[in-house]
Amino acid sequence: MQFKLILSFLIIFEFGILKAEELKDVLRDAYNFFPDIEKSKVDFQNARKDLQISKTDFLPSLEFSASQGRNLSKSFPDTSKHNFTGVNPTSFDIDITQPLSFTKVINLKQARNSLKISDLKDKSVIQNVLFRASKAYYTVLKDYFLLDVSKKNEENLIKKFEATEKRFEFRDITKTDVFQAKARLAEATSKRIEAENNLDISISDFETVVGRKPDINWFESNNTQVTTSNPKDWSKFGVLPKIPSTLEQSIDVGLKNNPDYVQTLIQFENAKFDIRKSNLNFTPEFSVSGSVGKALDSSRSVERKDTYSVTAEVTVPIFNKGHNVLNLEKSKNSAIASMKSMEAKKLDLRFQIQSAWKKIESTKSSIKSLEISVESNLMAVEGVSKEANVGTRTTLEILDAEKEVTQSESNLVNAQFQLIISSFELLKLCGLLNFSYLGI
């Protein structure tokens, strides 16, 4: 019989787990819903088009033109013994032009870099959306836990208040004890209402990011409390993501993979290309052109005329109002600004990674202490309650002990939440917050 009960519990529990809202489902839905993802894809496609345009700039330009008209002329004296002369001139021309400029090579390199930047921007947008979705998901779970803590505390204080009133009827305690119990109950009710409001806000944020309401239900019945061993049963929140093993490794990975920082490196490279393009404004430009033409009935004496030409052209800049000098200085200043932006981003990234890492380490340490605090406060409540039954403790001391339990449980829930969020934040800073790394 006992075996059957255990088996039934496992089946119900497993059934509930299968129905549970999972992080991977949330991230997929957020990726498919959030508008910034689609916008980023369109921007990336435009960058690919720009690269194709830069490649086609190396091809010659080919033009075809045709014309036809009617010319009438009259001469005095008319030696042709005709009153007037009329011709229908028709021409056909094909022109081909091939500019020979090193600027096109630089433009192609910049277009390739721009495509890389667009790809990095796309990865950055995806990371931001996944992080926001992860945070929204775990915030909903945290607020469910805190609401459960608040409800449990309120229900407990209701029982305490009712017991206090009964004891007062038997003159076991004073009216002061009743007012103290009533005050603590009112405070617990206020905390419960606040927790309900926080949960509504987190659900609203979840819906904004994911495009639907969360489906948080670990158990078969909706009436069952979310937690049974609240708040230490944190396994329902999911497994912590895998992060780099050391701080140094985190910084190295971040400097190689963080899309926002790598963008600044490529932008600095493009800024140096702009300097080279500005220098070309001082050099000659070459072009070769050719044309083939055919003219029909251009005059009364000429029935057809064919023309062929090949032209090599060189253009030497002598004076263009000083624009070439000013553009060169502007390009150099832009490159310096890009370099400083890159250095600032590197310093900021190192600081953010260090902060996230230290936050993770300190939170892990505090969780161990908070777990001990929860267990100790639970034992303290039990002890104070027994002592109150024999008259060595007051009602206020019982209420204080109950309050300490609630506070320690809430602190533990918040610490566990902070640990998960800090872990995902570290992955984002390291450029690892993507479907491939998460195994989704």
mmCIF file of C-alpha atoms in Angstrom, residues 145-163 181-196 225 230 399 402-403 405-407 409-410:
data_model
loop_
_atom_site.group_PDB
_atom_site.id
_atom_site.type_symbol
_atom_site.label_atom_id
_atom_site.label_comp_id
_atom_site.label_asym_id
_atom_site.label_seq_id
_atom_site.Cartn_x
_atom_site.Cartn_y
_atom_site.Cartn_z
ATOM 1 C CA PHE A 145 7.319 32.386 -3.915
ATOM 2 C CA LEU A 146 7.183 35.670 -2.014
ATOM 3 C CA LEU A 147 3.414 35.726 -2.320
ATOM 4 C CA ASP A 148 3.336 32.216 -0.929
ATOM 5 C CA VAL A 149 5.556 33.310 1.963
ATOM 6 C CA SER A 150 3.254 36.271 2.633
ATOM 7 C CA LYS A 151 0.124 34.115 2.481
ATOM 8 C CA LYS A 152 1.628 31.534 4.787
ATOM 9 C CA ASN A 153 2.617 34.222 7.271
ATOM 10 C CA GLU A 154 -0.814 35.870 7.110
ATOM 11 C CA GLU A 155 -2.618 32.545 7.617
ATOM 12 C CA ASN A 156 -0.357 31.768 10.559
ATOM 13 C CA LEU A 157 -0.952 35.165 12.142
ATOM 14 C CA ILE A 158 -4.707 34.812 11.685
ATOM 15 C CA LYS A 159 -4.553 31.618 13.721
ATOM 16 C CA LYS A 160 -2.327 33.340 16.277
ATOM 17 C CA PHE A 161 -4.725 36.282 16.505
ATOM 18 C CA GLU A 162 -7.713 34.009 16.985
ATOM 19 C CA ALA A 163 -5.852 32.030 19.644
ATOM 20 C CA ALA A 181 -1.358 40.354 17.492
ATOM 21 C CA LYS A 182 -3.863 42.462 15.570
ATOM 22 C CA ALA A 183 -1.146 44.927 14.504
ATOM 23 C CA ARG A 184 1.123 42.120 13.255
ATOM 24 C CA LEU A 185 -1.786 40.608 11.325
ATOM 25 C CA ALA A 186 -2.561 43.939 9.685
ATOM 26 C CA GLU A 187 1.100 44.292 8.720
ATOM 27 C CA ALA A 188 1.101 40.758 7.264
ATOM 28 C CA THR A 189 -2.045 41.527 5.268
ATOM 29 C CA SER A 190 -0.368 44.639 3.905
ATOM 30 C CA LYS A 191 2.681 42.591 2.880
ATOM 31 C CA ARG A 192 0.434 40.037 1.183
ATOM 32 C CA ILE A 193 -1.352 42.759 -0.803
ATOM 33 C CA GLU A 194 2.017 44.223 -1.776
ATOM 34 C CA ALA A 195 3.197 40.773 -2.916
ATOM 35 C CA GLU A 196 0.051 40.338 -5.021
ATOM 36 C CA GLN A 225 0.413 26.037 -3.226
ATOM 37 C CA ASN A 230 9.194 26.972 0.682
ATOM 38 C CA LEU A 399 5.025 37.337 16.915
ATOM 39 C CA GLU A 402 7.212 34.572 13.370
ATOM 40 C CA LYS A 403 8.258 37.848 11.745
ATOM 41 C CA VAL A 405 10.958 33.537 9.946
ATOM 42 C CA THR A 406 9.040 35.412 7.269
ATOM 43 C CA GLN A 407 11.853 37.918 6.789
ATOM 44 C CA GLU A 409 12.477 33.242 4.038
ATOM 45 C CA SER A 410 11.939 36.347 1.895
#
